Tab-separated table of C-alpha atoms in Angstrom:
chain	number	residue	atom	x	y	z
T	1	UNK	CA	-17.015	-48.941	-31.974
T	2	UNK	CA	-15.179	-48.391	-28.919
T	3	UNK	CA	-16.820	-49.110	-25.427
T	4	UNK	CA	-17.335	-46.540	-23.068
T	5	UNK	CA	-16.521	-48.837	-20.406
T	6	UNK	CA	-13.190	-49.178	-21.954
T	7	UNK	CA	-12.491	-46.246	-22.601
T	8	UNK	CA	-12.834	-44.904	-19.532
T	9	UNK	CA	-11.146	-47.897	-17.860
T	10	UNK	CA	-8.174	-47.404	-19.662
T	11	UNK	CA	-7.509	-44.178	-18.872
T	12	UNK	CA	-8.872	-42.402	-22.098
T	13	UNK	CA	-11.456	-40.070	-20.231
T	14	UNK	CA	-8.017	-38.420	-18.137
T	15	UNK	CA	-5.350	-38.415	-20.739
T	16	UNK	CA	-7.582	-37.898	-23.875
T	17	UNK	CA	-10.917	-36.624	-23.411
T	18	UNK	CA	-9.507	-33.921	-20.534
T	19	UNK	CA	-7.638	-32.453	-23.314
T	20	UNK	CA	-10.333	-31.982	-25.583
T	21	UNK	CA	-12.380	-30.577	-22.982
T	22	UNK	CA	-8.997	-28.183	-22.783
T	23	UNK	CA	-9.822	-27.273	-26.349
T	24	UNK	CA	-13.423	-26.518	-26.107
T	25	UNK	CA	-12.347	-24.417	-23.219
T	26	UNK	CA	-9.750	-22.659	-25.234
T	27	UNK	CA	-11.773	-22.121	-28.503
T	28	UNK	CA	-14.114	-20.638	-26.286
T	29	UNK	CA	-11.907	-18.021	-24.652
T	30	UNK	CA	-10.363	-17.409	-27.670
T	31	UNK	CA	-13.413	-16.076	-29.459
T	32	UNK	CA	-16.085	-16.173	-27.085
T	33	UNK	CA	-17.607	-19.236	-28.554
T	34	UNK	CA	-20.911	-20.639	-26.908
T	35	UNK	CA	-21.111	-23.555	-29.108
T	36	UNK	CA	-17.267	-24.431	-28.325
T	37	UNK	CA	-19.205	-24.044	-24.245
T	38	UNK	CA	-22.068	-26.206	-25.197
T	39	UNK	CA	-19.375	-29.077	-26.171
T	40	UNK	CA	-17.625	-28.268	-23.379
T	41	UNK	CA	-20.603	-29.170	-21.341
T	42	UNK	CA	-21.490	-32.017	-22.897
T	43	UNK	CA	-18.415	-33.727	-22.311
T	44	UNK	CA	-18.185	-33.155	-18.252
T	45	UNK	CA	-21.644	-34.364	-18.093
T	46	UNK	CA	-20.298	-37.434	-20.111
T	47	UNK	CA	-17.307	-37.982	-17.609
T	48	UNK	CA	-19.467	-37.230	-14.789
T	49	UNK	CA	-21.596	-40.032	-16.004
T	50	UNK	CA	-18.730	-42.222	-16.265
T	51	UNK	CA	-17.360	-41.616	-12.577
T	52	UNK	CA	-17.155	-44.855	-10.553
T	53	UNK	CA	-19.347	-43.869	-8.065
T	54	UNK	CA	-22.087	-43.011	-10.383
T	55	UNK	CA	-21.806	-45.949	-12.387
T	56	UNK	CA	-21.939	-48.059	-9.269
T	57	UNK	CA	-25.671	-46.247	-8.277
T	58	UNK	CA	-26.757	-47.168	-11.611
T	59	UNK	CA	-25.298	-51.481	-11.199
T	60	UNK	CA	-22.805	-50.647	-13.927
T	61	UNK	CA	-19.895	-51.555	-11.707
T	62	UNK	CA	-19.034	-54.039	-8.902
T	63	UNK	CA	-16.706	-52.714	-6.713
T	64	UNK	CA	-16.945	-56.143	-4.280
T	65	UNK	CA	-16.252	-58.528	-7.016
T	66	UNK	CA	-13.549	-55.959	-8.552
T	67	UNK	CA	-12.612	-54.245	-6.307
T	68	UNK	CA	-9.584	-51.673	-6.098
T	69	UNK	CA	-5.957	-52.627	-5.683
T	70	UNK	CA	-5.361	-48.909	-5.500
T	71	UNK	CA	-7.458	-46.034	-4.764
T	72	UNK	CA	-7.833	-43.101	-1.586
T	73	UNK	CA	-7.566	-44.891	1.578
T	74	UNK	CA	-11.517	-44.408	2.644
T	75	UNK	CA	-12.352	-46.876	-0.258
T	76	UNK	CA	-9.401	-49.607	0.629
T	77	UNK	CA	-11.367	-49.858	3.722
T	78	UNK	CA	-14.492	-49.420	2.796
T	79	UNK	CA	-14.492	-52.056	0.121
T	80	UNK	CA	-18.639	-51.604	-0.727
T	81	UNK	CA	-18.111	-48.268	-1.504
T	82	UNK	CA	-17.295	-46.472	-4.903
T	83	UNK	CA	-14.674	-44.037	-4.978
T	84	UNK	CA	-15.559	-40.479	-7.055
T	85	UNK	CA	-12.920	-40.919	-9.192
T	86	UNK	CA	-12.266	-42.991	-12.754
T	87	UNK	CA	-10.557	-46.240	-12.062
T	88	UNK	CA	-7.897	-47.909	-14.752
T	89	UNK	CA	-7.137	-51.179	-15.165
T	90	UNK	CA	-3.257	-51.413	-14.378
T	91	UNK	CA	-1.703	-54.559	-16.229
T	92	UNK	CA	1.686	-54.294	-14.096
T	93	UNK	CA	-0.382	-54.634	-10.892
T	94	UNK	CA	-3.285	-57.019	-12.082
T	95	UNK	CA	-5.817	-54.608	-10.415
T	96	UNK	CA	-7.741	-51.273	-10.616
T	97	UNK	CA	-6.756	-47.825	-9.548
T	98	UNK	CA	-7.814	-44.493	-8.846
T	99	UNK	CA	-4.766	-42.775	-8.998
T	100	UNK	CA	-4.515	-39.097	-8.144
T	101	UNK	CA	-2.861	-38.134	-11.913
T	102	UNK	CA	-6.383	-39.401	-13.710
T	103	UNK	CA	-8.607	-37.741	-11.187
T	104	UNK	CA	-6.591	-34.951	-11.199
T	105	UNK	CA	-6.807	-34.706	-15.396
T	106	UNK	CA	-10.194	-35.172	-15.632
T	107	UNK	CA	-11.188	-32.405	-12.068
T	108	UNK	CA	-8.293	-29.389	-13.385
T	109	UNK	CA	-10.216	-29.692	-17.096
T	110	UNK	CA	-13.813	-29.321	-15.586
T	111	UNK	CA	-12.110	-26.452	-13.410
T	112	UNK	CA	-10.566	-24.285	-16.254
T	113	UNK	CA	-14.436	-24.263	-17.476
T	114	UNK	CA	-15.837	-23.124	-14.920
T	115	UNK	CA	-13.226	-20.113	-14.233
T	116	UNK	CA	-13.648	-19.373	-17.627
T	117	UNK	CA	-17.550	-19.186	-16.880
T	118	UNK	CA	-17.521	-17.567	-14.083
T	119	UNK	CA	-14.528	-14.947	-15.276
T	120	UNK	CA	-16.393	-13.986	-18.918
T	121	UNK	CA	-20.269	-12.106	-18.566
T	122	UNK	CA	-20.777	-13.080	-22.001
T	123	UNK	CA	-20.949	-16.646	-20.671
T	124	UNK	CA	-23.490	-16.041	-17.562
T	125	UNK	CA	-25.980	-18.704	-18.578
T	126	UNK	CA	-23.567	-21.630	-17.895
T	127	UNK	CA	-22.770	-20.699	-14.171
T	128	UNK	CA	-26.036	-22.365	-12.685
T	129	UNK	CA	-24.625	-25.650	-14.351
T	130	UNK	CA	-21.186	-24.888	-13.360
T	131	UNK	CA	-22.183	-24.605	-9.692
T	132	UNK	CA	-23.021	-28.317	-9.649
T	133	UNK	CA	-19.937	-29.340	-11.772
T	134	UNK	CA	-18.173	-27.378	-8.462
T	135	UNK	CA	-19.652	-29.886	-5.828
T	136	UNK	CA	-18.671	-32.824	-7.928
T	137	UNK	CA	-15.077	-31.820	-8.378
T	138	UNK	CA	-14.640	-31.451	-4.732
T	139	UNK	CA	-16.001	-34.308	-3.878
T	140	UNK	CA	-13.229	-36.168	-5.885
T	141	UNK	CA	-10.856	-33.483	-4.463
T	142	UNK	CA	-12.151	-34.700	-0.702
T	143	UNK	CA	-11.430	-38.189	-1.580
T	144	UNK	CA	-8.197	-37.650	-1.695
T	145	UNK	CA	-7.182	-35.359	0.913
T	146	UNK	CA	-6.172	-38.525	2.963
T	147	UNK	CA	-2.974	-38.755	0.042
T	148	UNK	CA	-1.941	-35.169	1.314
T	149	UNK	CA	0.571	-34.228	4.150
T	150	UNK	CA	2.717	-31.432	4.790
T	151	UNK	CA	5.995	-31.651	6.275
T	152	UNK	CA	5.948	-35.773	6.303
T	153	UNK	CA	9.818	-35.537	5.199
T	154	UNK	CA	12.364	-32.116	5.631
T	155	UNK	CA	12.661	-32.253	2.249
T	156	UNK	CA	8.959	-32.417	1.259
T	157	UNK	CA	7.040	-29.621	3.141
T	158	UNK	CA	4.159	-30.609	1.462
T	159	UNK	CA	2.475	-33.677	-1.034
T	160	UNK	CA	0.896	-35.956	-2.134
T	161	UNK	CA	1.454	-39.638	-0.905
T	162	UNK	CA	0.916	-43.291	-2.603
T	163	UNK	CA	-2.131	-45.022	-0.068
T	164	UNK	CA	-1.065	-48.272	0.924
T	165	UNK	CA	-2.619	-50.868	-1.069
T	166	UNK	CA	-3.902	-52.394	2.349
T	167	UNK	CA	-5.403	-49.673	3.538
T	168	UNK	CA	-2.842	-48.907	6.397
T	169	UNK	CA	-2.270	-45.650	5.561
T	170	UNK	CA	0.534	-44.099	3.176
T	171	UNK	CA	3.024	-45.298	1.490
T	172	UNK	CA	7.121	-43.398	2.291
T	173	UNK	CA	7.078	-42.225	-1.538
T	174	UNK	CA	5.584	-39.172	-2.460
T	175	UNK	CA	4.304	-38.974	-5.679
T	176	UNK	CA	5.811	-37.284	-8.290
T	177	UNK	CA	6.078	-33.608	-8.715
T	178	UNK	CA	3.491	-33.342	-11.950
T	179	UNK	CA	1.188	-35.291	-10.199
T	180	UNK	CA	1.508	-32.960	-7.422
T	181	UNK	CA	1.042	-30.295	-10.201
T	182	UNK	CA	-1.988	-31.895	-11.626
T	183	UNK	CA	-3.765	-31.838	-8.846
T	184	UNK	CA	-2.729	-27.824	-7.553
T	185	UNK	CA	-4.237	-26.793	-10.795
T	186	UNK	CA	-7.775	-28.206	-9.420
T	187	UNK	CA	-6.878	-26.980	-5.780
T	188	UNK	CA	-5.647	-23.879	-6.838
T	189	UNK	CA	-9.282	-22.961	-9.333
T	190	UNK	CA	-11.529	-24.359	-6.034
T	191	UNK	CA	-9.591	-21.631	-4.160
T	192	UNK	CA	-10.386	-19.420	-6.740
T	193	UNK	CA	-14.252	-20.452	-7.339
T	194	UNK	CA	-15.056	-20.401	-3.507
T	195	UNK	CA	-12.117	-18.717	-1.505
T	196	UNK	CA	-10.715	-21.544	-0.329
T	197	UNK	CA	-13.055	-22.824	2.572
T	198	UNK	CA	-11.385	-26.394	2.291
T	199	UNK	CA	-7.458	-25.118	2.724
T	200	UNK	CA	-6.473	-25.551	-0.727
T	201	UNK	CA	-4.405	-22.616	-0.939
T	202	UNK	CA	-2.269	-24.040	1.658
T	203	UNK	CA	-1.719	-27.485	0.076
T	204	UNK	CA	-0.669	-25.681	-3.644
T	205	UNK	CA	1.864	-23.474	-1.506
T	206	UNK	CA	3.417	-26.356	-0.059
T	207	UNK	CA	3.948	-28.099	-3.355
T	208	UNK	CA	5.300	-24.855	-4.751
T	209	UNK	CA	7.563	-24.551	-1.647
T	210	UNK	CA	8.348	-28.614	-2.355
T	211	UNK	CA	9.824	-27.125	-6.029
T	212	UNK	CA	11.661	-24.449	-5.153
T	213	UNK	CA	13.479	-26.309	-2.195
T	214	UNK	CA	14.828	-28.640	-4.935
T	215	UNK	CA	15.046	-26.286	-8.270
T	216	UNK	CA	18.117	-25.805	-9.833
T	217	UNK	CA	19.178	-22.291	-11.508
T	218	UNK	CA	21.574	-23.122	-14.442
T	219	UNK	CA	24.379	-20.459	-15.601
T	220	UNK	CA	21.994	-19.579	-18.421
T	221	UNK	CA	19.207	-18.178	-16.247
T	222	UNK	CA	17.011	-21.216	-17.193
T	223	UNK	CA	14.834	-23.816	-14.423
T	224	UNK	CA	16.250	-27.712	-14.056
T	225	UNK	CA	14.024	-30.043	-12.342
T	226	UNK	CA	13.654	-33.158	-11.535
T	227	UNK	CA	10.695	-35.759	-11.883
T	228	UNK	CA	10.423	-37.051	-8.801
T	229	UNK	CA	12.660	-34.135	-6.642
T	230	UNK	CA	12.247	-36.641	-3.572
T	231	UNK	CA	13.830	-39.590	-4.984
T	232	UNK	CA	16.071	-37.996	-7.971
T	233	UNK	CA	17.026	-40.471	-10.490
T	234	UNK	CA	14.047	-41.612	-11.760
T	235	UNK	CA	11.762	-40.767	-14.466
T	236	UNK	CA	11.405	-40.966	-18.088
T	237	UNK	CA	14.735	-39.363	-18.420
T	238	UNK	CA	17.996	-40.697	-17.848
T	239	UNK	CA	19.182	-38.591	-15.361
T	240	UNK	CA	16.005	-38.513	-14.129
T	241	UNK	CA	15.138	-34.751	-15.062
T	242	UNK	CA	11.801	-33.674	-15.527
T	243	UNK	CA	11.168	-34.548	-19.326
T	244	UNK	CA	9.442	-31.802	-21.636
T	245	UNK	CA	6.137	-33.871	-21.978
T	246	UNK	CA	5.437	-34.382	-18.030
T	247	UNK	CA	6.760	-30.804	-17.148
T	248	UNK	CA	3.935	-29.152	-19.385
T	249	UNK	CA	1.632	-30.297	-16.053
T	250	UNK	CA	4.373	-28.245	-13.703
T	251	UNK	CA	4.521	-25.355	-16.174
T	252	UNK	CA	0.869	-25.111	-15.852
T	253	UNK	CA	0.585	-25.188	-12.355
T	254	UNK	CA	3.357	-22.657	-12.045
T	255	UNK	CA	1.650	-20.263	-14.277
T	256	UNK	CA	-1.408	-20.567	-12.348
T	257	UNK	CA	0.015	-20.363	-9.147
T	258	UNK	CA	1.631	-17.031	-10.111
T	259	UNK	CA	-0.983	-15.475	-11.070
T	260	UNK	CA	-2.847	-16.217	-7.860
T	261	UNK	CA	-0.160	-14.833	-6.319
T	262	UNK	CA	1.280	-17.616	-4.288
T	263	UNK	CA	5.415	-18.031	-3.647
T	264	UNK	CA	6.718	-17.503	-7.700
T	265	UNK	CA	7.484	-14.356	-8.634
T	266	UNK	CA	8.081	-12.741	-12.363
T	267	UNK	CA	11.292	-13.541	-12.296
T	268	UNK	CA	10.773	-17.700	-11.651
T	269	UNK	CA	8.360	-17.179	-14.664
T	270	UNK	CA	11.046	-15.838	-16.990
T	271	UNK	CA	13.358	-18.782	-15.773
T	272	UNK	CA	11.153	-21.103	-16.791
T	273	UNK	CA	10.142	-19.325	-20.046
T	274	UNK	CA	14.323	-19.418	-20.100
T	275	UNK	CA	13.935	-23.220	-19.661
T	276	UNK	CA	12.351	-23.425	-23.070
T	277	UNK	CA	14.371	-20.773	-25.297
T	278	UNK	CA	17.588	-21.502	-24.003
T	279	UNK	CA	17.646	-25.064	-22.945
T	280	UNK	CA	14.793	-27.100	-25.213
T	281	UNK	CA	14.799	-25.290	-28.312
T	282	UNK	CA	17.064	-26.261	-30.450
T	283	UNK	CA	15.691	-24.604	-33.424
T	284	UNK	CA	14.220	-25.278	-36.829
T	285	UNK	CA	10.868	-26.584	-35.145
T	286	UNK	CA	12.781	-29.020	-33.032
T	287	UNK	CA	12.787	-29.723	-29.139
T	288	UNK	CA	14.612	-31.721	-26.704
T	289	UNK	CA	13.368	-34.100	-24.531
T	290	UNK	CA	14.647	-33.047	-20.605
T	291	UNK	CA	14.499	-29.886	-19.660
T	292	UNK	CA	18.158	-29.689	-19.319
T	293	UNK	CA	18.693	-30.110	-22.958
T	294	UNK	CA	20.932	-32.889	-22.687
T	295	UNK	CA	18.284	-35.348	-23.950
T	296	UNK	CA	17.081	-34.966	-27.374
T	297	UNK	CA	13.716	-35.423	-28.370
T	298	UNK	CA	12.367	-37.691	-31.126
T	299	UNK	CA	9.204	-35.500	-32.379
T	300	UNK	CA	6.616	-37.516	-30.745
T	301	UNK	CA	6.087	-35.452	-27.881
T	302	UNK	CA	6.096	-32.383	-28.864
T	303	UNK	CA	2.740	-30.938	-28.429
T	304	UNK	CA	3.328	-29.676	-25.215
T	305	UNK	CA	4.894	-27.104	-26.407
T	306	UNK	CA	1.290	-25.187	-27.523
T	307	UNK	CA	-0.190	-25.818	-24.472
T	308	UNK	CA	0.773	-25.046	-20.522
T	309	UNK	CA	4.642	-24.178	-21.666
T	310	UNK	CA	2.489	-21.593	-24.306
T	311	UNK	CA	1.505	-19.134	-21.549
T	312	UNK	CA	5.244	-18.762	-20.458
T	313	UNK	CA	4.889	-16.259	-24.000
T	314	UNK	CA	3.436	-13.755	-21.125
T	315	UNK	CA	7.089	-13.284	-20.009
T	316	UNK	CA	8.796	-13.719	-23.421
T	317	UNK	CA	7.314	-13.680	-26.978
T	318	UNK	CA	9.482	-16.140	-28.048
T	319	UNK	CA	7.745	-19.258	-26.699
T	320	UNK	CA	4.851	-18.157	-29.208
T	321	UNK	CA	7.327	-18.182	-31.830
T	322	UNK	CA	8.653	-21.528	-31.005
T	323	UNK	CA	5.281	-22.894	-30.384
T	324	UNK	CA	4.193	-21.813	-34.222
T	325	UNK	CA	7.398	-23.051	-35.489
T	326	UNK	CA	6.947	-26.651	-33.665
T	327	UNK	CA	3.644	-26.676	-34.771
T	328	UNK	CA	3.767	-25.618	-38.595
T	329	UNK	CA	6.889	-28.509	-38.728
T	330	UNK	CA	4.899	-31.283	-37.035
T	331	UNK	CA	1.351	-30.829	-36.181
T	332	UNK	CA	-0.042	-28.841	-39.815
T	333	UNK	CA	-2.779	-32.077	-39.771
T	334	UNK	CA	-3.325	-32.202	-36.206
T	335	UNK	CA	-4.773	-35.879	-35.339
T	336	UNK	CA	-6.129	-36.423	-31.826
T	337	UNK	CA	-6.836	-34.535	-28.460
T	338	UNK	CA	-3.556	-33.177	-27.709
T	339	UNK	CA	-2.164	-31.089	-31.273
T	340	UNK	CA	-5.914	-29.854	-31.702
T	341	UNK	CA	-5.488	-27.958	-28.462
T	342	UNK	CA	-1.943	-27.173	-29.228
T	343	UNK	CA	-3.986	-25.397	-32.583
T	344	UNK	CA	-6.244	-23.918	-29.869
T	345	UNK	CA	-3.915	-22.375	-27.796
T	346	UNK	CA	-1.576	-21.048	-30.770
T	347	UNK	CA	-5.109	-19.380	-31.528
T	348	UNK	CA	-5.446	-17.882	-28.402
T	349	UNK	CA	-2.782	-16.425	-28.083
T	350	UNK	CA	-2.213	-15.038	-31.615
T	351	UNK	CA	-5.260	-13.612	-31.111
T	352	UNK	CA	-4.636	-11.824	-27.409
T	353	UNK	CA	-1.282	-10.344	-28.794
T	354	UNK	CA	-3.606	-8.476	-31.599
């Protein structure tokens, strides 16, 4: 049986247990599902539990004997002190991290809950619970507002930064532009929940603005991006073009940010909807991998596809056609976190065009 210590430590609770949370959320909306809800809930009290900070209070973790190589700059130089965040093991640095990607998983999850609570009346009874999940979040959003500046570079008006692993402040890098993404989906629902008393609006605008100063608009009508837009060239392409898998965190910041009205208008969401007909597709339930097209992809990382790049089917009804196909090809026995909320979202959508 797998440890929960383990688990958590090696990054499971952000990059598998956020996504089933995602699926709860979205069987829930789909068909206004309390007992989908009641899993839901279940869950963020389980990764509550299993923040660092509350496992310290309880003398499950010692953050003097192992303490971070990595984490918001409060807690390099406070080294008693346990961050409100999940820490990983990393092997490549022989020490533990909070990094702003996991946190930002794990917060953007518990946040598309509690819109979804607070949006539906059918769902009233959950919003006492909700409230609290709301402190907690920022909290962990607060932590690491020390990572953010605006305007650090001209060509960055606003980001997220590496901390120093000393403590002296941050590092010249910015982080890349789906980490920035991660993290505006969690600004970007605070803003929503509370209107914006902690100037989160402000930071998601300036990674938006840090996209479009650096998008590309091919002949074809379609979005190219890269990665890392400060430092193009690297990435898990070759080029160093955003790849399909890490864009689905852009594509669902984008969406988001659209609909709450900050600097993307209809017509950036039908480029990017353009992205995936015209430039990934290749047909016959097949993708590539860059969102160029130039890269093909190998069927391993396809699920994407169903979820985030899935509400781009609001500007063209083709992406729900090429989800289904990609799906039905690959996914018919989904296996773990990601292809059951692929499933979900292919459900949710079927069901809103009806």
């Amino acid at each position: 049986m797998l440890d929960i210590a383990d688990a958590n430590e090696n990054g499971m609770l952000a990059w598998e247990a956020s996504y089933w949370l995602r699926t709860h959320i979205s069987m829930a909306q789909a068909f206004d599902d309390t007992i989908s809800l009641d899993r839901a809930e279940r869950l963020i009290d389980f990764l509550l539990a299993n923040r660092d900070d509350t496992r310290f209070a309880h003398a499950e973790l010692d953050v003097q004997n192992e303490p971070y190589y990595s984490a918001p700059l409060f807690y390099l130089n406070h080294r008693d002190r346990a961050a409100p965040g999940w820490r990983r093991w990393d092997g490549y640095y022989n020490g533990w991290r909070v990094l702003l990607i996991d946190d930002a998983m794990i917060t953007g999850a518990i946040m598309r809950y509690l819109d979804l609570v607070n949006e539906k009346q059918a769902f009233t009874r959950y919003r006492k619970k909700a409230a609290q999940y709301l402190e907690k979040v920022k909290e962990t959003v607060a932590a690491h507002a020390s990572s953010f500046a605006f305007g650090r570079f001209a060509n960055v008006p606003g980001s997220y930064y590496f901390p120093d692993p000393g403590g002296n402040g941050l590092q010249a890098g910015a982080v890349p532009l789906n980490m920035n993404a991660a993290m505006g989906v969690t600004l970007l629902l605070l803003e929503k929940a509370q209107a914006d008393s902690g100037g989160y609006r402000q930071m998601a605008g300036a990674i938006v603005d840090y996209f479009k100063l650096h998008a590309r608009v091919t002949e074809n009508g379609a979005y190219v991006w890269d990665y890392h837009p400060q430092n193009p060239g690297i990435g898990a392409t070759q080029s160093g073009v955003e790849d399909f898998n890490h864009a689905h965190l852009d594509i669902g910041f984008f969406y988001l940010a659209y609909k709450l009205g900050l600097a993307l208008t209809e017509t950036d969401m039908q480029r990017f909807a353009n992205t995936l007909t015209r430039n990934i597709y290749r047909g016959d339930g097949e993708l590539s991998w860059s969102v160029d097209g130039a890269e093909i992809g190998d069927g391993k990382n396809y699920w994407p596809v169903a979820f985030d790049w899935i509400d781009l089917a609001e500007f063209d009804a083709g992406v729900l056609a090429i989800a289904k196909a990609v799906y039905q090809k690959h996914y018919l026995r989904p296996g773990w976190a990601r292809a059951f909320l692929g499933w979900a979202e292919i459900l949710r959508w079927t069901f809103a065009e009806q």
